Coordinates of C-alpha atoms and ligand atoms in Angstrom, one line a residue:
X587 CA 0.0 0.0 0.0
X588 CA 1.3 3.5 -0.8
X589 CA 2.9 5.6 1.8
X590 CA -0.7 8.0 2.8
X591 CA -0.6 12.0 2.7
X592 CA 0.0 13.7 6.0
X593 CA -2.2 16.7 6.2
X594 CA -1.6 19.0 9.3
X595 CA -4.3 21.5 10.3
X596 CA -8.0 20.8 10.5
X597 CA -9.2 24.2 10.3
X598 CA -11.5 24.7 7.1
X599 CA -8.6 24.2 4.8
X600 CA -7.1 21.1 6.0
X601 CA -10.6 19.7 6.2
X602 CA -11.0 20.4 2.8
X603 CA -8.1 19.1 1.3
X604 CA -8.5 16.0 3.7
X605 CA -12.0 15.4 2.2
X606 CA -10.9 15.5 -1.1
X607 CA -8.0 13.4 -1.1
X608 CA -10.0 11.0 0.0
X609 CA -12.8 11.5 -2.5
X610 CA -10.0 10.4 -4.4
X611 CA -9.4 7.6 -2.8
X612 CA -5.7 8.9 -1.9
X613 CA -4.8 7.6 1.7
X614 CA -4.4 10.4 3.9
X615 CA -4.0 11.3 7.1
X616 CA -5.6 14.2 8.8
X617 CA -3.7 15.7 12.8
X618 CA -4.2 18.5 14.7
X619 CA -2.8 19.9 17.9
X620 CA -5.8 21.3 19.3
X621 CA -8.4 18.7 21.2
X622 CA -11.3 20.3 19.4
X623 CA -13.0 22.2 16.9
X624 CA -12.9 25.6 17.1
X625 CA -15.9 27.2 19.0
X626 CA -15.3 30.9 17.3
X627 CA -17.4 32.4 14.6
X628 CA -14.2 33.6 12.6
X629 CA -14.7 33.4 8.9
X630 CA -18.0 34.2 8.5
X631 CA -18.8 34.5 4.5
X632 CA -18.6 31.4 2.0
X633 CA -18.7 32.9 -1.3
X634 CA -20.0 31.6 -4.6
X635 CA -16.8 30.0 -6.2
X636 CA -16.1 28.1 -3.0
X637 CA -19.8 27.2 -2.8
X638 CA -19.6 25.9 -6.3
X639 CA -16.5 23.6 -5.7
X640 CA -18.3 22.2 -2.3
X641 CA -20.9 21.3 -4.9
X642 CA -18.3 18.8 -7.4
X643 CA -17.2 18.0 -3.5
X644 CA -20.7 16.5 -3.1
X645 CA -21.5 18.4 0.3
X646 CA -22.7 22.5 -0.6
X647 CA -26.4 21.0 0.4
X648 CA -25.6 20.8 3.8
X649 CA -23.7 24.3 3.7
X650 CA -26.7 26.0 1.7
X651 CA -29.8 24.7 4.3
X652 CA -27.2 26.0 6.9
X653 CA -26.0 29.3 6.3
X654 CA -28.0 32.8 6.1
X655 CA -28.1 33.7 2.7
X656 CA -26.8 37.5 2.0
X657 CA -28.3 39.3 -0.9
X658 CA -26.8 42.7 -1.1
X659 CA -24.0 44.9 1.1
X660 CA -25.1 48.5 1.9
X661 CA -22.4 51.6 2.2
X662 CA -24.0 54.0 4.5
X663 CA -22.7 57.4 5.9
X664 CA -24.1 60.8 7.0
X665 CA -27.9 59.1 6.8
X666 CA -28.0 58.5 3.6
X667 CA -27.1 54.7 1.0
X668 CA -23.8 55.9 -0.5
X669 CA -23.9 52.6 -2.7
X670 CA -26.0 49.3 -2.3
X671 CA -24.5 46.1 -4.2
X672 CA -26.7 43.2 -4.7
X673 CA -25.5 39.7 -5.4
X674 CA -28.1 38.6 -7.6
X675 CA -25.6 39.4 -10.6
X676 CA -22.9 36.8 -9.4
X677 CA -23.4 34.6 -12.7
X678 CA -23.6 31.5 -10.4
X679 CA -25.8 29.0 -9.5
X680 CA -25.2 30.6 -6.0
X681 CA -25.7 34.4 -6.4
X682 CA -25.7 35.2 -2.9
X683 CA -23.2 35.4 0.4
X684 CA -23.7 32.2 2.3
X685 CA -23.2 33.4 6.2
X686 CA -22.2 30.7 8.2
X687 CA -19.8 30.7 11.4
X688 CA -16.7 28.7 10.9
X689 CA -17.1 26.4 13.8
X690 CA -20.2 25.2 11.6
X691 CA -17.8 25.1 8.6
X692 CA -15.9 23.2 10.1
X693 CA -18.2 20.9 11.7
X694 CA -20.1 20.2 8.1
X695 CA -16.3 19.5 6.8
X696 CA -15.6 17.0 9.2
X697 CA -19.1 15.3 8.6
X698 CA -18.2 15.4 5.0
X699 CA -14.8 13.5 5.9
X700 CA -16.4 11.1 7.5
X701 CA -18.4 10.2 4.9
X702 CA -16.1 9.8 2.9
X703 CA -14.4 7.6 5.2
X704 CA -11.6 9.7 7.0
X705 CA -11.1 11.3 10.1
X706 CA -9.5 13.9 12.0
X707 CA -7.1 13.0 15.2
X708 CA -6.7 15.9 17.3
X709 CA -4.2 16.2 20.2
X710 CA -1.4 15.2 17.5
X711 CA 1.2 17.9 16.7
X712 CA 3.8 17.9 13.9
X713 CA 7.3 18.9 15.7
X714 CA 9.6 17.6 13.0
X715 CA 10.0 16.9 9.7
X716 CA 12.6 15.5 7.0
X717 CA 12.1 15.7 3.5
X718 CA 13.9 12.4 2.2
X719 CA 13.2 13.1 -1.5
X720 CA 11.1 10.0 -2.1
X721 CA 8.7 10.5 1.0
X722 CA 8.9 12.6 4.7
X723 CA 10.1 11.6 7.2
X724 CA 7.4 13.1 10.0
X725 CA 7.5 13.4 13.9
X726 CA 4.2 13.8 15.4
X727 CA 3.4 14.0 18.9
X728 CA 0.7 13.2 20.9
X729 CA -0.8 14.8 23.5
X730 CA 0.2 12.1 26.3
X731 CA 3.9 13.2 25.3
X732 CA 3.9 9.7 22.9
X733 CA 6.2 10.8 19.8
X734 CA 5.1 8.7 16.7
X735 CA 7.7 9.0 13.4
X736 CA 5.3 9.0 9.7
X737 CA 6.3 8.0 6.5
X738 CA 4.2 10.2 4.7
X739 CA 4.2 10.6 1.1
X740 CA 3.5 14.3 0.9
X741 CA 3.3 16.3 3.9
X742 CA 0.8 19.5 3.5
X743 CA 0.8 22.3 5.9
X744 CA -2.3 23.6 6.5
X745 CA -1.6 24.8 10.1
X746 CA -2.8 28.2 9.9
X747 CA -0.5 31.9 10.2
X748 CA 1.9 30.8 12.8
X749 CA 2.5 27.4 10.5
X750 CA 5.1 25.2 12.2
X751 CA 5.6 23.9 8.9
X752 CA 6.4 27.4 6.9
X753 CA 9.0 28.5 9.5
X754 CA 10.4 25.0 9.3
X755 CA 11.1 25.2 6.2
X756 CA 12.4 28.5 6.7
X757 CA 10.2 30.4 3.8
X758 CA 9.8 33.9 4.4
X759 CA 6.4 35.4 5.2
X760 CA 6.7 38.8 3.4
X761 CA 4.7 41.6 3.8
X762 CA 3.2 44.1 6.5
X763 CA 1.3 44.4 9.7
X764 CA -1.3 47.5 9.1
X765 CA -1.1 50.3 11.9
X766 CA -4.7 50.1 12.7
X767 CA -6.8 47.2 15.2
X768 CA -10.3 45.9 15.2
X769 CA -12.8 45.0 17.6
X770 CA -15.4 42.2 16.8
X771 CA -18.7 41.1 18.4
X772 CA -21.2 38.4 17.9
X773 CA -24.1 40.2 19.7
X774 CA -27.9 40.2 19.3
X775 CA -29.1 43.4 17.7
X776 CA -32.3 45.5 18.0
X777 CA -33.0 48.3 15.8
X778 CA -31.4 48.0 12.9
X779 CA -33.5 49.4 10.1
X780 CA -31.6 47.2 7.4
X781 CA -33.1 44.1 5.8
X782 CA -32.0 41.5 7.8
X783 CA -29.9 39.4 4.7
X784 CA -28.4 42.5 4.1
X785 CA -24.4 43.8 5.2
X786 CA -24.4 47.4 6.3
X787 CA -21.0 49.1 6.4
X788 CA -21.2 52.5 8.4
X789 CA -18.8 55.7 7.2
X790 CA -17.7 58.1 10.2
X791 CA -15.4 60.4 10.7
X792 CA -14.4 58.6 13.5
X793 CA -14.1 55.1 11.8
X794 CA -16.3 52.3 10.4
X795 CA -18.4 50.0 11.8
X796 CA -20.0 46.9 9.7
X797 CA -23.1 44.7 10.8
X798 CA -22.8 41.0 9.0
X799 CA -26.2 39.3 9.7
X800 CA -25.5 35.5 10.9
X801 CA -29.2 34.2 11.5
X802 CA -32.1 36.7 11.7
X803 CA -31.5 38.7 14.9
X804 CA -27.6 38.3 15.2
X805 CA -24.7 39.7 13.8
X806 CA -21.2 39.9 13.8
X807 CA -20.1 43.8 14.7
X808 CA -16.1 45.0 13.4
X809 CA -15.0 48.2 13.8
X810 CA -11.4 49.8 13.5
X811 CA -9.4 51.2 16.8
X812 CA -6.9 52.9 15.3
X813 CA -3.9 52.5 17.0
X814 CA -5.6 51.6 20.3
X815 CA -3.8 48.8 22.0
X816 CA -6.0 45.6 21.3
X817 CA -7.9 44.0 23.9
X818 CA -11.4 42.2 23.4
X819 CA -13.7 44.9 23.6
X820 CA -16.7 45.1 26.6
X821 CA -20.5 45.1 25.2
X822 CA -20.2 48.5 26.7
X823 CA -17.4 49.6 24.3
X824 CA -19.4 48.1 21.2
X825 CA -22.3 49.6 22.2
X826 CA -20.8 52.7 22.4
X827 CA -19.2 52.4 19.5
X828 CA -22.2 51.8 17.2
X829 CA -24.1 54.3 19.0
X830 CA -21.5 57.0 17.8
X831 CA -21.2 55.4 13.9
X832 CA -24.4 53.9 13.4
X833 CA -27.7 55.1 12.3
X834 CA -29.2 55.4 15.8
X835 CA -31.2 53.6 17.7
X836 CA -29.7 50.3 17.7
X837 CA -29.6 48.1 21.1
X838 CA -26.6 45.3 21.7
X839 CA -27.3 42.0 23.6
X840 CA -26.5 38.8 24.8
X841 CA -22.7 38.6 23.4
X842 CA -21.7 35.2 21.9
X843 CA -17.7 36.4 21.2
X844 CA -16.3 39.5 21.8
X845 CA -12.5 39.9 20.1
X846 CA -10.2 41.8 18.4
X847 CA -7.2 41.6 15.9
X848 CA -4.7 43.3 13.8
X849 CA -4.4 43.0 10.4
X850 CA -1.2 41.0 8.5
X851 CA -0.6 41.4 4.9
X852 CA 1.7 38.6 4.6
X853 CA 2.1 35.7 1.4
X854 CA 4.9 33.1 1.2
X855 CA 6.3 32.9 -2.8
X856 CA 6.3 29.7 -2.8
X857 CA 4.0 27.4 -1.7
X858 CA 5.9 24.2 -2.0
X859 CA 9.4 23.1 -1.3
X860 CA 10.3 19.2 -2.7
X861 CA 7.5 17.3 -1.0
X862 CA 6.1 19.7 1.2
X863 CA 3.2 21.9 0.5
X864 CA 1.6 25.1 1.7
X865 CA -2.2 26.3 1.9
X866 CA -4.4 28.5 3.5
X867 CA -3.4 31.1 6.3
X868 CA 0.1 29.5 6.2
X869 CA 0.9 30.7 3.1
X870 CA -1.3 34.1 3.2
X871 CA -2.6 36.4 5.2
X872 CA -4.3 39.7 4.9
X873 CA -7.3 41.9 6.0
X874 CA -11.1 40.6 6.4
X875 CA -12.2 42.8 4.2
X876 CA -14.3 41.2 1.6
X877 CA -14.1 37.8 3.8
X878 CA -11.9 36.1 1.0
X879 CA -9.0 34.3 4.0
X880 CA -10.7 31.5 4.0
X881 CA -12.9 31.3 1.1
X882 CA -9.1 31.5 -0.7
X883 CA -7.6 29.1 1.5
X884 CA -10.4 26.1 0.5
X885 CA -9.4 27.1 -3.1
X886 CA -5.9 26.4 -2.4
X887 CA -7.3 22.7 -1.3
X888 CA -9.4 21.9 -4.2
X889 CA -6.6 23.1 -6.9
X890 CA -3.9 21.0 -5.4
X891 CA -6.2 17.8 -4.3
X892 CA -7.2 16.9 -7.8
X893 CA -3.4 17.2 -9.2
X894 CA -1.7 15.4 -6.4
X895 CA -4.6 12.3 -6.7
X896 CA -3.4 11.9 -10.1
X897 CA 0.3 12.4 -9.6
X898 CA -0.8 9.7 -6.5
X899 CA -2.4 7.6 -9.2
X900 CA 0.1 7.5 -11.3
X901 CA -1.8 9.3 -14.1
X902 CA 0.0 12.7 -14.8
X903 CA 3.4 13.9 -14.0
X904 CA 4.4 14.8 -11.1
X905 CA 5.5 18.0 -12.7
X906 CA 1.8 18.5 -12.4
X907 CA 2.0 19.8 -9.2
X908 CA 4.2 23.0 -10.0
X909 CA 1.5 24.6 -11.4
X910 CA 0.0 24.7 -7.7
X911 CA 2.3 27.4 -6.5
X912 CA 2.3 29.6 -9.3
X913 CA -1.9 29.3 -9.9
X914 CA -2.5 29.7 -6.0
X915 CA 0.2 32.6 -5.6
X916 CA -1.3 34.8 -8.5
X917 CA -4.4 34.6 -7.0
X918 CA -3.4 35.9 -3.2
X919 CA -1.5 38.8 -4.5
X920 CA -4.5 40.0 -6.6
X921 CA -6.8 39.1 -3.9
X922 CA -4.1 41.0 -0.6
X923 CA -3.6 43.6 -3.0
X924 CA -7.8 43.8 -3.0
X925 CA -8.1 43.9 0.2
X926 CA -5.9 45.6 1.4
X927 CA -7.1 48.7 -0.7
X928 CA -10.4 48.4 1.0
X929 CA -9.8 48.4 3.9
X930 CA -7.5 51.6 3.5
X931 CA -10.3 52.8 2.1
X932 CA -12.1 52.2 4.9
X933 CA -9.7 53.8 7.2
X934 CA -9.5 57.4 5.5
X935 CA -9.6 59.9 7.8
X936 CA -9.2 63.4 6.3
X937 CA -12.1 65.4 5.4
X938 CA -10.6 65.8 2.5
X939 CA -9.9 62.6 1.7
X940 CA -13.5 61.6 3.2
X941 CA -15.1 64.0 1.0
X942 CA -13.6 62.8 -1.9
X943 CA -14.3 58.7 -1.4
X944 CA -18.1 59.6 -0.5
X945 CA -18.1 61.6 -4.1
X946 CA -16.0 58.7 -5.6
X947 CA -17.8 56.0 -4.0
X948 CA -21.6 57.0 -5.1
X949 CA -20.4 58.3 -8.1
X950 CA -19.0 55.1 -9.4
X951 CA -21.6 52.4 -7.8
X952 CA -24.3 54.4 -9.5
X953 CA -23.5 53.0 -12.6
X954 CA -24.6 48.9 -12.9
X955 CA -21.8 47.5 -14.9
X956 CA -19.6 48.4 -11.7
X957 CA -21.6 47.0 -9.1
X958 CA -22.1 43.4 -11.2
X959 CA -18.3 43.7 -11.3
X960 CA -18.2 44.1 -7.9
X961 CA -20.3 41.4 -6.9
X962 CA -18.8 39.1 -9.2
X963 CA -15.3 40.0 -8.0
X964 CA -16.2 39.1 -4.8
X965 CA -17.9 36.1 -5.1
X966 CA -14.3 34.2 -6.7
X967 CA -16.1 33.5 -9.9
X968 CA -13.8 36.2 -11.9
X969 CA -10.6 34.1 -10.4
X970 CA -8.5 32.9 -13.6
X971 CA -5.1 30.8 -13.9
X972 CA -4.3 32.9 -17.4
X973 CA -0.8 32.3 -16.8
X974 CA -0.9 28.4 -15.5
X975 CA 1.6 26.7 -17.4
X976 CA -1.3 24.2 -18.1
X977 CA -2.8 26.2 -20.5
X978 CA -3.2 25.1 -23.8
X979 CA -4.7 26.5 -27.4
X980 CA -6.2 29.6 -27.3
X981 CA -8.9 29.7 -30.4
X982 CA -9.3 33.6 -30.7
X983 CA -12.8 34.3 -31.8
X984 CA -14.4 31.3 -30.0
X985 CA -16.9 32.0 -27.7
X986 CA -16.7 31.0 -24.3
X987 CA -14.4 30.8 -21.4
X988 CA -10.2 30.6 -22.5
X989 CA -7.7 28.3 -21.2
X990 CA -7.7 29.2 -17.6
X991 CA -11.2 30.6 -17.3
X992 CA -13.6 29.2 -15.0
X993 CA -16.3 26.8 -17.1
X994 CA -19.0 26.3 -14.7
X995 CA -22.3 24.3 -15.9
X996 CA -24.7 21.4 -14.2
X997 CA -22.7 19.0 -16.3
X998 CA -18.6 19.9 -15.6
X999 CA -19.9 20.1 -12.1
X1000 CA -20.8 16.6 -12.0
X1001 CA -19.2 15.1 -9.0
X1002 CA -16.7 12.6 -10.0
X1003 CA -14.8 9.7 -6.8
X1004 CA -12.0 10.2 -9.3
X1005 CA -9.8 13.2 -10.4
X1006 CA -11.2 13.7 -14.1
X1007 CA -11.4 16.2 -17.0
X1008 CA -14.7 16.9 -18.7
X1009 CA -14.8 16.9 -22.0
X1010 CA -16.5 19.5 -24.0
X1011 CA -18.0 19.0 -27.8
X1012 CA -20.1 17.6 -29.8
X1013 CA -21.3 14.3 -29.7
X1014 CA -19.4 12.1 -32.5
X1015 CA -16.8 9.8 -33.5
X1016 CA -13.9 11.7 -32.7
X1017 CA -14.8 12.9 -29.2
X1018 CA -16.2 9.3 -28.4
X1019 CA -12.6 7.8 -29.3
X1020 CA -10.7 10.8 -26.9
X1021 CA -12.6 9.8 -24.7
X1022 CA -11.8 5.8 -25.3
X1023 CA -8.3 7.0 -25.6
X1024 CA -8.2 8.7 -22.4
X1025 CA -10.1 6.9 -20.1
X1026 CA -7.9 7.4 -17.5
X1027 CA -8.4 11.4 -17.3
X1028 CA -11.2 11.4 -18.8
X1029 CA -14.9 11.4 -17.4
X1030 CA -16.5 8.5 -19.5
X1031 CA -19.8 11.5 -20.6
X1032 CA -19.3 14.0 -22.7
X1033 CA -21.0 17.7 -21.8
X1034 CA -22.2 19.6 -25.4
X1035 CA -21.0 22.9 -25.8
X1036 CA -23.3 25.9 -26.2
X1037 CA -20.8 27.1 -29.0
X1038 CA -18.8 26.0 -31.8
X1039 CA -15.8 24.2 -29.9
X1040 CA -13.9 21.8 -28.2
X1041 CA -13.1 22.5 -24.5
X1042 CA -10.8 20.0 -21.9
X1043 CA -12.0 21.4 -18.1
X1044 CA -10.1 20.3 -15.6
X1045 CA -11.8 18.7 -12.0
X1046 CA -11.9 21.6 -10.5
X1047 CA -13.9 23.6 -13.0
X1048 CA -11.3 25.8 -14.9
X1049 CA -10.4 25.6 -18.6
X1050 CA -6.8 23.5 -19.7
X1051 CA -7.4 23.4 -23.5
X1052 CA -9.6 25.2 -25.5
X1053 CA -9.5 24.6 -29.6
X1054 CA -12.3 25.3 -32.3
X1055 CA -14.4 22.4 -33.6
X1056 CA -12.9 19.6 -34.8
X1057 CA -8.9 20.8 -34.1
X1058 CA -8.4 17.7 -32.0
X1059 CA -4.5 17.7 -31.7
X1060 CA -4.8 20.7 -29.2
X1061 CA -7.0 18.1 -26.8
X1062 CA -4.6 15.6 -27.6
X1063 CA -1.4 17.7 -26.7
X1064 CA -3.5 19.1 -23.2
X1065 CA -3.8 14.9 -22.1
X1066 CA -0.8 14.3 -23.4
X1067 CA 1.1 16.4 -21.6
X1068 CA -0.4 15.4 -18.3
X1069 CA 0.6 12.2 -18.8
X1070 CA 3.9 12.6 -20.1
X1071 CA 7.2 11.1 -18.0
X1072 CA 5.0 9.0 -15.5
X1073 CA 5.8 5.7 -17.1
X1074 CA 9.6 6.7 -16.5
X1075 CA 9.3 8.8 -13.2
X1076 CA 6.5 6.9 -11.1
X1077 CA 6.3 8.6 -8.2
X1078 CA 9.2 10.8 -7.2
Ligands
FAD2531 C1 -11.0 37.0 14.6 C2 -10.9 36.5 13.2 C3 -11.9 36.8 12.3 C4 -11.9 36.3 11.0 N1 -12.9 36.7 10.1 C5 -12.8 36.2 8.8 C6 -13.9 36.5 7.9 O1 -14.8 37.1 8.2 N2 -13.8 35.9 6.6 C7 -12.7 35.2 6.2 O2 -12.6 34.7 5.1 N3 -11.7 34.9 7.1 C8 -11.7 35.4 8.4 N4 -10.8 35.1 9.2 C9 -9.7 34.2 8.7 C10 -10.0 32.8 8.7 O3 -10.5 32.4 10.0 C11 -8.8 32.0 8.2 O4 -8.5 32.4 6.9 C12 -9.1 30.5 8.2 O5 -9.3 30.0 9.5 C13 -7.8 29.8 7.7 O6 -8.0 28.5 7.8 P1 -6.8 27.5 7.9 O7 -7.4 26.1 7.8 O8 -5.8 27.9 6.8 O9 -6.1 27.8 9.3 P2 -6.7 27.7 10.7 O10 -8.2 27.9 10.8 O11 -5.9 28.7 11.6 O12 -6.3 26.2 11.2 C14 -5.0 25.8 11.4 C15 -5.1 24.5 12.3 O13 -3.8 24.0 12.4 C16 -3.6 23.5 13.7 N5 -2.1 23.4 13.9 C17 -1.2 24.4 13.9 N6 0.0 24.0 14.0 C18 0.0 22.6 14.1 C19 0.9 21.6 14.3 N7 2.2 21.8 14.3 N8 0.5 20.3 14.3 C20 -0.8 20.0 14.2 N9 -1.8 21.0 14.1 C21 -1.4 22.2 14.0 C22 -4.3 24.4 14.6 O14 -4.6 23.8 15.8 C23 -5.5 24.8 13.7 O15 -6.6 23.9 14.0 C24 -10.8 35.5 10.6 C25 -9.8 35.2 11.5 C26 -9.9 35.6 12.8 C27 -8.8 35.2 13.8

């Protein structure tokens, strides 16, 4: 039996990638330090491109009847809607913010697991590890004191900011730590005159202070301190808080969490070193704003699951796998850069300056075009590999998604127990004997295209190969080229 995947972290990301290892039917292995699931709210919004990849998982059911479903975010200051962005636009199947605490997240995660046959074992750390080129060597130890050496095959970090297994391997994690703290509260609210499935973000001169609904009557308060030394705040302190930046009139209760925390803008380059992989918070951090941490994070999971289950299976190369760190990085820089520039926005405080993002601000989200982009920004669905080295063929003046793009229909997100490519085309001859060819990458149904073309989409929804109708050799390179060396390398 081959030597299983040691995944360390079960926060939402090492669930994930857990879960679909072994949807893959890769042996894996699943340990964290803690003896529990976490009890705190954190990560709060599950956008649509996350929700659509729990869907080829098999379990965005159980998230959907869960969470509280968002429609629109509001930008409020001086009395009056600066801007109002609904997510009915996201061009999803799931055009809405799914609220749902992260200690359910992670509870639905774990059930999924264990359908799937896996586990988690808590009260295990990783202290030590050795990659030996052909496997790693790991040291776990257990909670008694017991220390337990792994041969794993791969070992993936997924043990959050502070990752033992980032510092270990001595990677830098570059960036900055913004001047400014926040406060946070899960509190029962009275008096809010805002829809209650709808985000409100207050403008003051003073600062900002944001209402995320969680179920009908609660939400999740965060507002900046400035430079304030942190400390979890009092319901007092909140209250008083919202009473200055809020509209009025708004009573706090019954406190759930009350927190705080500074802001890191922080991203390794690299997110894998031999056999040893990064993901989530351990290879990037950086500002709540637009609740992307950990909506990126599962991302991470689902783009390298699929590649290493067929490296794992002996079905591509394992040169596969480099196109993990340089699909996933792209993606966190756009998304810290994002965010980052909100929440500065956010944290203007000259009148001038004030003045001028209030003019800016309504000026701009007047117009329809920008808040559709907006939403749709958001919601993950506009995230693109165009520079994976995977890409293949380009076919200018097809229609439809490029190599790269996103390709997203109730047939390429059929879920699949095995890491396969959809193809894309036309019923005949040719694409039946791909397909017979191919079997081993290849889901055994075709999807028909809505245009005039031939598309290879990978499992986890994004374009490889795109050529026009009937230019097979461009399909045949994409496969191809997955598949090329692993007769000669097997698994290195
Ligand atoms: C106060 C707060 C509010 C937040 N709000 C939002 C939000 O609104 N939206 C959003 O998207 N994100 C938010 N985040 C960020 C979000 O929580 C993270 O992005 C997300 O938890 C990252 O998941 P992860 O699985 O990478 O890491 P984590 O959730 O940190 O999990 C890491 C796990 O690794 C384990 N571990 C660590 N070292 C070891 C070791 N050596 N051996 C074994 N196990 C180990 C830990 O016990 C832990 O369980 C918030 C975070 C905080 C703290």
């Amino acid at each position: 039996m081959s030597k299983p995947v040691l995944v360390v972290g079960a926060g939402p990301v090492g669930l994930i990638m857990a879960a679909e290892l072994a949807r893959y039917r890769v042996p894996v292995r699943l340990v964290d330090k803690a003896p529990g699931r976490t009890d705190q709210s954190r990560a709060l919004a599950v956008w649509a491109r996350t929700l659509e990849l729990l869907e080829v998982a098999g379990c965005a059911d159980a998230f959907v009847a869960t969470g509280l479903h968002a429609k629109a975010v509001g930008i409020h200051s001086d009395g009056k809607v600066l801007a109002r962005v609904t997510f009915a636009t996201i061009t999803s199947p799931f055009n809405y913010l799914l609220m749902i605490p992260q200690s359910e997240t992670e509870r639905l995660l774990e059930a999924h697991l264990r359908d799937l046959g896996g586990t988690v074992e808590r009260g295990i750390e990783l202290t030590d590890f050795v990659d030996k080129g052909d496997g790693v060597s790991c040291t776990l130890t257990h909670a008694g004191g017991k220390s337990e050496t792994m041969e794993a095959a791969w070992l993936i970090g997924c043990d959050g900011a502070h990752s033992f297994v980032r510092r270990r391997l001595g990677l830098a994690f570059e960036g900055d730590t913004l001047p400014t703290g926040f406060i946070i509260a899960d509190v029962h609210v009275a008096g809010l005159a805002i829809k209650p499935d709808e985000l409100a973000i207050f403008w003051h001169p003073e600062g900002a202070v944001v209402f995320f609904p969680i179920s009908p009557d609660r939400y999740r308060i965060i507002a900046d301190i400035g430079s304030a030394p942190l400390h979890a705040p009092t319901l007092q302190e909140v209250q008083a808080i919202v009473d200055r930046r809020g509209p009025g009139g708004i009573t706090l209760s019954n406190p759930v969490w009350l927190s705080d925390f500074g802001v890191n803008e922080r991203t390794v380059r690299n997110y894998r070193a031999g056999r040893v992989f990064l993901a989530g918070d351990a290879a990037h951090i950086h500002s709540p704003a637009g609740g992307q941490g950990m909506n990126m994070g599962m991302q991470d999971a689902f783009n390298l699951a699929w590649k290493l289950a067929l490296v794992e299976r002996h079905e591509a190369s394992p040169t596969l796998l480099d196109s993990y760190s340089i699909e996933r990085s792209a993606v966190a820089r756009q998304i810290l850069s994002d965010s980052g520039r909100m929440t500065r926005i956010v944290l203007l405080r000259s009148r001038l300056a004030r003045l001028l993002r209030g003019f800016i601000v309504r000026g701009i989200f007047s117009i329809p075009m920008i808040r559709r982009a907006a939403a749709n920004r958001l919601s993950g669905v506009r995230i693109e590999y165009p520079d994976s080295p995977l890409n293949t063929g380009s076919a200018r003046g097809l229609r439809g998604p490029r190599p790269g793009q996103r390709f997203t229909t109730a047939c390429t997100m059929s879920t699949s127990n095995l890491p396969r490519f959809t193809l894309v085309a036309r019923d005949d001859e040719q694409a039946r004997a791909m397909i017979a060819r191919h079997s081993s990458l290849l889901k055994p149904e075709l999807c028909q295209p809505a245009g005039n073309g031939i598309w290879l989409v990978r499992p986890d929804g994004y374009v490889m190969a795109r050529a026009h109708d009937g230019n097979w050799p461009v399909i045949e390179t994409a496969l191809a080229g997955m598949a090329a060396h692993t007769s000669l390398s097997g698994r290195t």
